[in-house]
Tab-separated table of C-alpha atoms and ligand atoms in Angstrom:
chain	number	residue	atom	x	y	z
A	1	UNK	CA	22.862	-14.044	21.871
A	2	UNK	CA	20.639	-11.163	20.997
A	3	UNK	CA	18.739	-13.391	18.615
A	4	UNK	CA	17.819	-15.875	21.295
A	5	UNK	CA	16.578	-13.125	23.541
A	6	UNK	CA	14.408	-11.532	20.871
A	7	UNK	CA	12.996	-14.824	19.782
A	8	UNK	CA	11.900	-15.872	23.222
A	9	UNK	CA	10.549	-12.533	24.378
A	10	UNK	CA	8.871	-11.174	21.284
A	11	UNK	CA	5.230	-12.278	21.099
A	12	UNK	CA	5.282	-12.925	17.362
A	13	UNK	CA	8.230	-15.271	17.235
A	14	UNK	CA	8.060	-18.718	18.666
A	15	UNK	CA	11.388	-19.878	17.288
A	16	UNK	CA	14.459	-18.497	15.609
A	17	UNK	CA	12.518	-17.712	12.511
A	18	UNK	CA	14.199	-16.201	9.523
A	19	UNK	CA	13.240	-12.693	8.575
A	20	UNK	CA	11.768	-11.070	5.518
A	21	UNK	CA	12.136	-7.432	4.644
A	22	UNK	CA	10.549	-5.900	1.621
A	23	UNK	CA	8.767	-2.709	0.824
A	24	UNK	CA	7.165	-0.233	-1.506
A	25	UNK	CA	7.381	3.429	-2.252
A	26	UNK	CA	4.193	5.154	-1.139
A	27	UNK	CA	3.635	7.053	-4.367
A	28	UNK	CA	0.221	5.652	-5.236
A	29	UNK	CA	-1.935	2.591	-5.092
A	30	UNK	CA	-0.306	-0.762	-5.689
A	31	UNK	CA	-1.025	-2.521	-8.959
A	32	UNK	CA	-1.029	-5.945	-10.582
A	33	UNK	CA	2.715	-5.721	-11.205
A	34	UNK	CA	3.330	-5.466	-7.458
A	35	UNK	CA	0.893	-8.297	-6.924
A	36	UNK	CA	2.615	-10.894	-9.117
A	37	UNK	CA	6.127	-9.633	-8.429
A	38	UNK	CA	6.017	-9.539	-4.675
A	39	UNK	CA	2.689	-9.269	-2.819
A	40	UNK	CA	1.652	-12.846	-3.625
A	41	UNK	CA	4.929	-14.159	-2.221
A	42	UNK	CA	4.612	-12.048	0.896
A	43	UNK	CA	1.116	-13.300	1.637
A	44	UNK	CA	2.301	-16.888	1.296
A	45	UNK	CA	5.453	-16.437	3.374
A	46	UNK	CA	4.160	-14.307	6.245
A	47	UNK	CA	3.302	-17.391	8.296
A	48	UNK	CA	6.789	-18.826	8.078
A	49	UNK	CA	8.968	-15.760	8.404
A	50	UNK	CA	9.168	-12.863	10.759
A	51	UNK	CA	8.059	-10.259	8.234
A	52	UNK	CA	8.834	-6.547	8.051
A	53	UNK	CA	7.279	-4.479	5.294
A	54	UNK	CA	8.773	-1.102	4.759
A	55	UNK	CA	6.764	1.807	3.496
A	56	UNK	CA	9.675	3.556	1.876
A	57	UNK	CA	8.699	7.208	2.176
A	58	UNK	CA	12.310	8.419	2.306
A	59	UNK	CA	13.051	6.586	-0.912
A	60	UNK	CA	9.872	8.006	-2.447
A	61	UNK	CA	11.225	11.474	-1.664
A	62	UNK	CA	14.260	10.877	-3.890
A	63	UNK	CA	12.092	11.635	-6.885
A	64	UNK	CA	9.246	13.453	-5.134
A	65	UNK	CA	11.137	15.863	-2.889
A	66	UNK	CA	9.268	18.797	-4.375
A	67	UNK	CA	5.914	17.443	-3.239
A	68	UNK	CA	6.368	15.715	0.106
A	69	UNK	CA	2.690	16.257	0.878
A	70	UNK	CA	1.738	13.265	-1.299
A	71	UNK	CA	3.300	10.824	1.149
A	72	UNK	CA	0.842	10.906	4.028
A	73	UNK	CA	-2.143	10.039	1.868
A	74	UNK	CA	-0.254	7.373	-0.046
A	75	UNK	CA	1.100	5.657	3.048
A	76	UNK	CA	-2.489	5.015	4.039
A	77	UNK	CA	-3.383	3.783	0.537
A	78	UNK	CA	-0.455	1.360	0.421
A	79	UNK	CA	-1.304	-0.092	3.813
A	80	UNK	CA	-4.937	-0.503	2.724
A	81	UNK	CA	-3.624	-2.463	-0.264
A	82	UNK	CA	-1.537	-4.656	2.068
A	83	UNK	CA	-4.500	-5.413	4.280
A	84	UNK	CA	-6.744	-5.983	1.258
A	85	UNK	CA	-4.503	-8.635	-0.320
A	86	UNK	CA	-4.324	-10.502	2.966
A	87	UNK	CA	-1.181	-9.366	4.730
A	88	UNK	CA	-1.916	-9.812	8.402
A	89	UNK	CA	-0.714	-7.015	10.702
A	90	UNK	CA	-0.206	-9.593	13.467
A	91	UNK	CA	2.295	-11.398	11.279
A	92	UNK	CA	3.777	-8.484	9.349
A	93	UNK	CA	5.170	-5.330	10.847
A	94	UNK	CA	4.290	-2.410	8.566
A	95	UNK	CA	7.125	0.011	9.158
A	96	UNK	CA	7.388	3.626	8.007
A	97	UNK	CA	10.940	4.235	6.828
A	98	UNK	CA	11.333	7.847	7.953
A	99	UNK	CA	10.457	6.836	11.516
A	100	UNK	CA	13.492	4.544	11.718
A	101	UNK	CA	16.536	6.830	12.008
A	102	UNK	CA	18.799	3.761	12.127
A	103	UNK	CA	18.233	3.355	8.393
A	104	UNK	CA	19.617	6.825	7.746
A	105	UNK	CA	22.598	6.115	10.024
A	106	UNK	CA	23.401	2.870	8.245
A	107	UNK	CA	23.131	4.604	4.887
A	108	UNK	CA	25.815	7.073	5.904
A	109	UNK	CA	28.163	4.278	6.963
A	110	UNK	CA	27.510	2.273	3.797
A	111	UNK	CA	28.177	5.248	1.521
A	112	UNK	CA	31.864	4.816	2.372
A	113	UNK	CA	31.803	1.283	1.053
A	114	UNK	CA	30.505	2.059	-2.433
A	115	UNK	CA	32.251	3.866	-5.265
A	116	UNK	CA	30.625	6.566	-7.349
A	117	UNK	CA	31.254	4.489	-10.480
A	118	UNK	CA	29.391	1.580	-8.896
A	119	UNK	CA	26.219	3.507	-8.100
A	120	UNK	CA	26.240	5.022	-11.558
A	121	UNK	CA	26.413	1.551	-13.101
A	122	UNK	CA	23.191	0.311	-11.489
A	123	UNK	CA	21.004	-0.421	-14.550
A	124	UNK	CA	17.656	0.361	-12.871
A	125	UNK	CA	18.968	3.678	-11.586
A	126	UNK	CA	20.435	4.456	-15.007
A	127	UNK	CA	17.089	3.991	-16.747
A	128	UNK	CA	15.245	5.981	-14.094
A	129	UNK	CA	17.740	8.840	-14.374
A	130	UNK	CA	17.149	9.050	-18.102
A	131	UNK	CA	13.388	9.026	-17.570
A	132	UNK	CA	13.288	11.475	-14.702
A	133	UNK	CA	16.315	13.737	-14.462
A	134	UNK	CA	18.582	13.926	-17.503
A	135	UNK	CA	21.754	15.713	-16.423
A	136	UNK	CA	20.504	17.211	-13.152
A	137	UNK	CA	20.655	14.138	-10.963
A	138	UNK	CA	20.248	14.670	-7.221
A	139	UNK	CA	22.787	12.743	-5.153
A	140	UNK	CA	19.965	11.342	-3.045
A	141	UNK	CA	18.598	9.642	-6.109
A	142	UNK	CA	21.847	8.034	-7.311
A	143	UNK	CA	22.416	6.769	-3.795
A	144	UNK	CA	19.006	5.295	-3.119
A	145	UNK	CA	20.247	1.735	-3.715
A	146	UNK	CA	22.687	2.281	-0.846
A	147	UNK	CA	19.835	3.440	1.319
A	148	UNK	CA	17.865	0.386	0.200
A	149	UNK	CA	20.755	-1.800	1.380
A	150	UNK	CA	20.297	-0.088	4.736
A	151	UNK	CA	16.553	-0.865	4.631
A	152	UNK	CA	17.241	-4.536	4.134
A	153	UNK	CA	20.079	-4.931	6.607
A	154	UNK	CA	18.542	-2.769	9.338
A	155	UNK	CA	16.174	-5.659	10.043
A	156	UNK	CA	18.731	-8.398	9.474
A	157	UNK	CA	16.637	-9.782	6.621
A	158	UNK	CA	17.436	-13.180	5.148
A	159	UNK	CA	14.952	-12.979	2.315
A	160	UNK	CA	13.692	-10.095	0.162
A	161	UNK	CA	10.625	-10.840	-1.990
A	162	UNK	CA	10.600	-8.253	-4.802
A	163	UNK	CA	9.828	-7.748	-8.466
A	164	UNK	CA	12.702	-8.562	-10.751
A	165	UNK	CA	13.337	-4.882	-11.564
A	166	UNK	CA	14.824	-4.842	-8.040
A	167	UNK	CA	17.548	-7.384	-8.822
A	168	UNK	CA	20.234	-4.710	-9.186
A	169	UNK	CA	19.315	-3.358	-5.724
A	170	UNK	CA	19.656	-6.775	-4.125
A	171	UNK	CA	22.972	-7.287	-5.854
A	172	UNK	CA	24.269	-3.953	-4.659
A	173	UNK	CA	23.061	-4.719	-1.148
A	174	UNK	CA	24.881	-8.053	-1.170
A	175	UNK	CA	28.091	-6.339	-2.247
A	176	UNK	CA	27.800	-3.876	0.608
A	177	UNK	CA	27.121	-6.646	3.114
A	178	UNK	CA	30.156	-8.590	1.836
A	179	UNK	CA	32.366	-5.543	2.038
A	180	UNK	CA	31.136	-4.642	5.520
A	181	UNK	CA	31.645	-8.147	6.865
A	182	UNK	CA	35.151	-8.422	5.396
A	183	UNK	CA	36.160	-5.072	6.806
A	184	UNK	CA	34.570	-5.174	10.230
A	185	UNK	CA	33.956	-8.886	10.849
A	186	UNK	CA	30.908	-11.078	10.197
A	187	UNK	CA	28.046	-8.901	11.394
A	188	UNK	CA	25.380	-8.441	8.761
A	189	UNK	CA	23.085	-11.143	7.432
A	190	UNK	CA	23.633	-11.823	3.718
A	191	UNK	CA	20.172	-11.385	2.121
A	192	UNK	CA	18.750	-13.306	-0.826
A	193	UNK	CA	16.293	-11.900	-3.347
A	194	UNK	CA	13.121	-13.796	-4.131
A	195	UNK	CA	11.323	-13.053	-7.362
A	196	UNK	CA	7.770	-13.709	-8.527
A	197	UNK	CA	7.035	-16.545	-10.941
A	198	UNK	CA	6.085	-14.031	-13.573
A	199	UNK	CA	9.309	-12.148	-13.722
A	200	UNK	CA	7.892	-8.864	-14.881
A	201	UNK	CA	4.378	-7.870	-15.741
A	202	UNK	CA	4.192	-5.582	-18.798
A	203	UNK	CA	1.959	-2.515	-18.797
A	204	UNK	CA	-1.435	-2.524	-20.504
A	205	UNK	CA	0.277	-0.624	-23.332
A	206	UNK	CA	2.750	-3.463	-23.878
A	207	UNK	CA	5.683	-1.524	-22.381
A	208	UNK	CA	8.118	-3.690	-20.465
A	209	UNK	CA	7.094	-2.456	-17.035
A	210	UNK	CA	3.797	-1.620	-15.396
A	211	UNK	CA	3.988	1.647	-13.519
A	212	UNK	CA	1.516	4.066	-12.054
A	213	UNK	CA	3.503	6.990	-13.398
A	214	UNK	CA	3.639	5.384	-16.842
A	215	UNK	CA	-0.167	5.403	-17.030
A	216	UNK	CA	-0.296	1.718	-17.966
A	217	UNK	CA	-1.205	0.138	-14.645
A	218	UNK	CA	-4.238	-1.730	-13.347
A	219	UNK	CA	-4.494	-0.876	-9.649
A	220	UNK	CA	-5.675	-3.356	-7.069
A	221	UNK	CA	-8.259	-0.771	-6.054
A	222	UNK	CA	-9.637	-0.107	-9.560
A	223	UNK	CA	-13.363	-0.790	-9.762
A	224	UNK	CA	-14.860	-3.369	-12.077
A	225	UNK	CA	-15.749	-0.964	-14.887
A	226	UNK	CA	-12.261	0.577	-14.837
A	227	UNK	CA	-10.567	-2.819	-14.989
A	228	UNK	CA	-12.771	-3.890	-17.881
A	229	UNK	CA	-12.167	-0.653	-19.755
A	230	UNK	CA	-8.391	-0.915	-19.243
A	231	UNK	CA	-8.323	-4.515	-20.416
A	232	UNK	CA	-10.469	-3.805	-23.478
A	233	UNK	CA	-8.066	-1.085	-24.587
A	234	UNK	CA	-4.958	-3.207	-24.021
A	235	UNK	CA	-2.215	-3.502	-26.569
A	236	UNK	CA	-2.205	-6.855	-28.404
A	237	UNK	CA	-0.695	-8.136	-31.639
A	238	UNK	CA	-0.656	-5.039	-33.879
A	239	UNK	CA	-0.568	-7.193	-37.021
A	240	UNK	CA	-3.886	-8.761	-36.268
A	241	UNK	CA	-6.250	-6.354	-37.988
A	242	UNK	CA	-9.443	-8.391	-38.389
A	243	UNK	CA	-8.888	-11.168	-35.878
A	244	UNK	CA	-8.745	-13.756	-38.659
A	245	UNK	CA	-4.968	-13.554	-39.117
A	246	UNK	CA	-2.786	-15.980	-37.200
A	247	UNK	CA	-1.743	-14.017	-34.090
A	248	UNK	CA	1.361	-13.882	-31.943
A	249	UNK	CA	1.043	-15.041	-28.368
A	250	UNK	CA	4.631	-14.541	-27.210
A	251	UNK	CA	5.166	-11.067	-25.824
A	252	UNK	CA	1.461	-10.291	-26.253
A	253	UNK	CA	0.529	-8.707	-22.916
A	254	UNK	CA	-3.043	-10.030	-22.969
A	255	UNK	CA	-1.629	-13.549	-22.934
A	256	UNK	CA	1.048	-12.687	-20.414
A	257	UNK	CA	-1.794	-11.616	-18.101
A	258	UNK	CA	-3.770	-14.783	-18.826
A	259	UNK	CA	-0.651	-16.751	-17.884
A	260	UNK	CA	-0.234	-14.752	-14.712
A	261	UNK	CA	-3.831	-14.704	-13.478
A	262	UNK	CA	-6.110	-17.183	-15.208
A	263	UNK	CA	-6.541	-20.254	-12.998
A	264	UNK	CA	-8.071	-22.213	-15.901
A	265	UNK	CA	-4.848	-23.352	-17.576
A	266	UNK	CA	-6.676	-25.524	-20.082
A	267	UNK	CA	-8.687	-22.610	-21.363
A	268	UNK	CA	-5.535	-20.494	-21.654
A	269	UNK	CA	-3.858	-23.147	-23.796
A	270	UNK	CA	-6.968	-23.406	-25.930
A	271	UNK	CA	-7.087	-19.628	-26.396
A	272	UNK	CA	-3.431	-19.574	-27.363
A	273	UNK	CA	-3.867	-22.289	-29.926
A	274	UNK	CA	-6.890	-20.665	-31.532
A	275	UNK	CA	-5.195	-17.303	-31.525
A	276	UNK	CA	-2.092	-18.667	-33.208
A	277	UNK	CA	-4.141	-20.464	-35.787
A	278	UNK	CA	-6.495	-17.618	-36.725
A	279	UNK	CA	-9.200	-18.319	-39.302
A	280	UNK	CA	-12.920	-17.683	-39.627
A	281	UNK	CA	-16.160	-19.527	-39.071
A	282	UNK	CA	-18.843	-20.237	-41.666
A	283	UNK	CA	-20.319	-16.767	-41.143
A	284	UNK	CA	-17.001	-15.154	-41.993
A	285	UNK	CA	-16.383	-14.078	-38.375
A	286	UNK	CA	-13.012	-14.622	-36.675
A	287	UNK	CA	-12.752	-17.918	-34.783
A	288	UNK	CA	-11.164	-16.053	-31.941
A	289	UNK	CA	-11.121	-12.275	-31.943
A	290	UNK	CA	-8.993	-10.164	-29.630
A	291	UNK	CA	-12.157	-8.839	-28.018
A	292	UNK	CA	-13.055	-12.323	-26.795
A	293	UNK	CA	-9.596	-12.947	-25.323
A	294	UNK	CA	-9.798	-9.623	-23.548
A	295	UNK	CA	-13.318	-10.166	-22.274
A	296	UNK	CA	-12.266	-13.426	-20.663
A	297	UNK	CA	-9.245	-11.709	-19.137
A	298	UNK	CA	-11.369	-8.894	-17.712
A	299	UNK	CA	-13.614	-11.511	-16.066
A	300	UNK	CA	-10.648	-13.355	-14.586
A	301	UNK	CA	-9.161	-10.155	-13.172
A	302	UNK	CA	-12.437	-8.889	-11.786
A	303	UNK	CA	-13.093	-12.193	-10.102
A	304	UNK	CA	-9.666	-12.114	-8.498
A	305	UNK	CA	-9.913	-8.456	-7.481
A	306	UNK	CA	-13.459	-8.513	-6.117
A	307	UNK	CA	-12.631	-9.890	-2.643
A	308	UNK	CA	-9.589	-7.602	-2.488
A	309	UNK	CA	-11.771	-4.573	-3.223
A	310	UNK	CA	-14.333	-5.604	-0.651
A	311	UNK	CA	-11.735	-6.033	2.073
A	312	UNK	CA	-10.128	-2.753	1.104
A	313	UNK	CA	-13.433	-0.911	1.474
A	314	UNK	CA	-14.014	-2.509	4.885
A	315	UNK	CA	-10.613	-1.472	6.230
A	316	UNK	CA	-10.961	2.008	4.723
A	317	UNK	CA	-14.170	2.651	6.651
A	318	UNK	CA	-12.227	2.975	9.901
A	319	UNK	CA	-10.176	6.180	9.784
A	320	UNK	CA	-7.831	5.296	12.630
A	321	UNK	CA	-7.284	1.557	12.140
A	322	UNK	CA	-4.638	1.896	9.437
A	323	UNK	CA	-2.599	4.358	11.481
A	324	UNK	CA	-2.881	2.138	14.556
A	325	UNK	CA	-1.479	-0.743	12.547
A	326	UNK	CA	1.344	1.444	11.261
A	327	UNK	CA	2.211	2.714	14.726
A	328	UNK	CA	2.367	-0.794	16.105
A	329	UNK	CA	4.411	-2.193	13.181
A	330	UNK	CA	6.832	0.702	13.235
A	331	UNK	CA	7.427	0.156	16.935
A	332	UNK	CA	8.294	-3.494	16.320
A	333	UNK	CA	10.567	-2.483	13.444
A	334	UNK	CA	12.304	0.065	15.616
A	335	UNK	CA	13.168	-2.532	18.227
A	336	UNK	CA	14.659	-4.832	15.628
A	337	UNK	CA	16.646	-2.030	13.928
A	338	UNK	CA	18.047	-0.858	17.259
A	339	UNK	CA	19.513	-4.312	17.877
A	340	UNK	CA	21.158	-4.418	14.471
A	341	UNK	CA	22.499	-0.913	14.990
A	342	UNK	CA	24.137	-1.996	18.254
A	343	UNK	CA	25.849	-4.872	16.437
A	344	UNK	CA	27.027	-2.571	13.654
A	345	UNK	CA	28.410	-0.013	16.047
A	346	UNK	CA	30.322	-2.562	18.036
A	347	UNK	CA	31.685	-4.226	14.863
A	348	UNK	CA	32.906	-0.825	13.700
A	349	UNK	CA	34.251	-0.099	17.180
A	350	UNK	CA	32.222	3.077	17.393
A	351	UNK	CA	30.074	1.865	20.248
A	352	UNK	CA	31.339	4.550	22.570
A	353	UNK	CA	27.927	6.216	22.801
A	354	UNK	CA	27.280	4.623	26.155
A	355	UNK	CA	30.799	5.249	27.555
A	356	UNK	CA	30.658	7.582	30.547
B	401	LIG	N1	12.697	0.098	-4.443
B	401	LIG	C1	11.477	-0.604	-4.140
B	401	LIG	C2	10.459	-0.302	-5.233
B	401	LIG	O1	10.570	0.706	-5.884
B	401	LIG	C3	10.900	-0.229	-2.799
B	401	LIG	C4	11.831	-0.542	-1.649
B	401	LIG	C5	12.408	0.355	-0.804
B	401	LIG	C6	12.256	-1.822	-1.220
B	401	LIG	N2	13.177	-0.254	0.108
B	401	LIG	C7	13.117	-1.599	-0.119
B	401	LIG	C8	12.038	-3.121	-1.687
B	401	LIG	C9	13.753	-2.656	0.530
B	401	LIG	C10	12.660	-4.173	-1.023
B	401	LIG	C11	13.529	-3.941	0.068
B	401	LIG	O2	9.528	-1.061	-5.405
């Protein structure tokens, strides 16, 4: 019933469109890993789905609680990245997490549905704990996947486009939804994860994951010289000392990036073949040196990033525009979350708030 009402009265929905919820922690500028893992999918899907994009400042606090002042600046940066890659604020509601108290409420309810052993088993959380906390793990951190389940369900999302490092979060969310619906009756939408074609972009240093805090990221906002410099110092096949040896393409991040970003597939195949073969020309120079493969990659990336940078700079010129967009998106998110919250409360039979 509620659905029909929303769909016919809300200006952005013309039908009973399915919903997307996804988001990012505002801890810095977004990078190429975000782009292939999730941003590309969001840009493509925003026309079809009612889209909510959460700027997860509360989640960012779980490992930045000692420096909350970084959030305000980074919220703006993340939204500039969204606008720059082509997310349209008419189609996507950009929602600031801490301004939606319903998410915190849902988190509290969901915490009852998850065991301590289960949160401790989450592989992404496990790795992050080792990297960040050792033995002094704040409860807020171990529980952030529960809060992320609240993020997703607060908007009744059907689809969650994310990088594949987020698979454990989606799984945990689905468990919570299943448990909730079995206990209290079919209420919550069961969400599906959607992952980028390139499952995970390695860092420029060849580490499995690109991350701002790992110092191995190429940001969407990096200027041309920075991108080129980062590409030229990328990790490649360490056994290829002169460029004449047959090289390894598999697991070589320079080729992973070519696969992810180079629109000229033929050239990529040619580069791979030459690289694998190795050898020298009549002057004793390598047939295909690493420098050449990198130079071509830097060109491809700069070509792709140029329009993104230009749009970013245009949006950044207006101090208030970004915050206007956030205010508007958050308002739309709030309306949606309030409806879900009503459903949850009545399913749990705790909807006595309005009883006189
Ligand atoms: N955990 C995600 C990340 O680190 C960010 C995030 C927060 C998110 N809430 C979400 C992603 C809800 C998808 C859905 O990138």
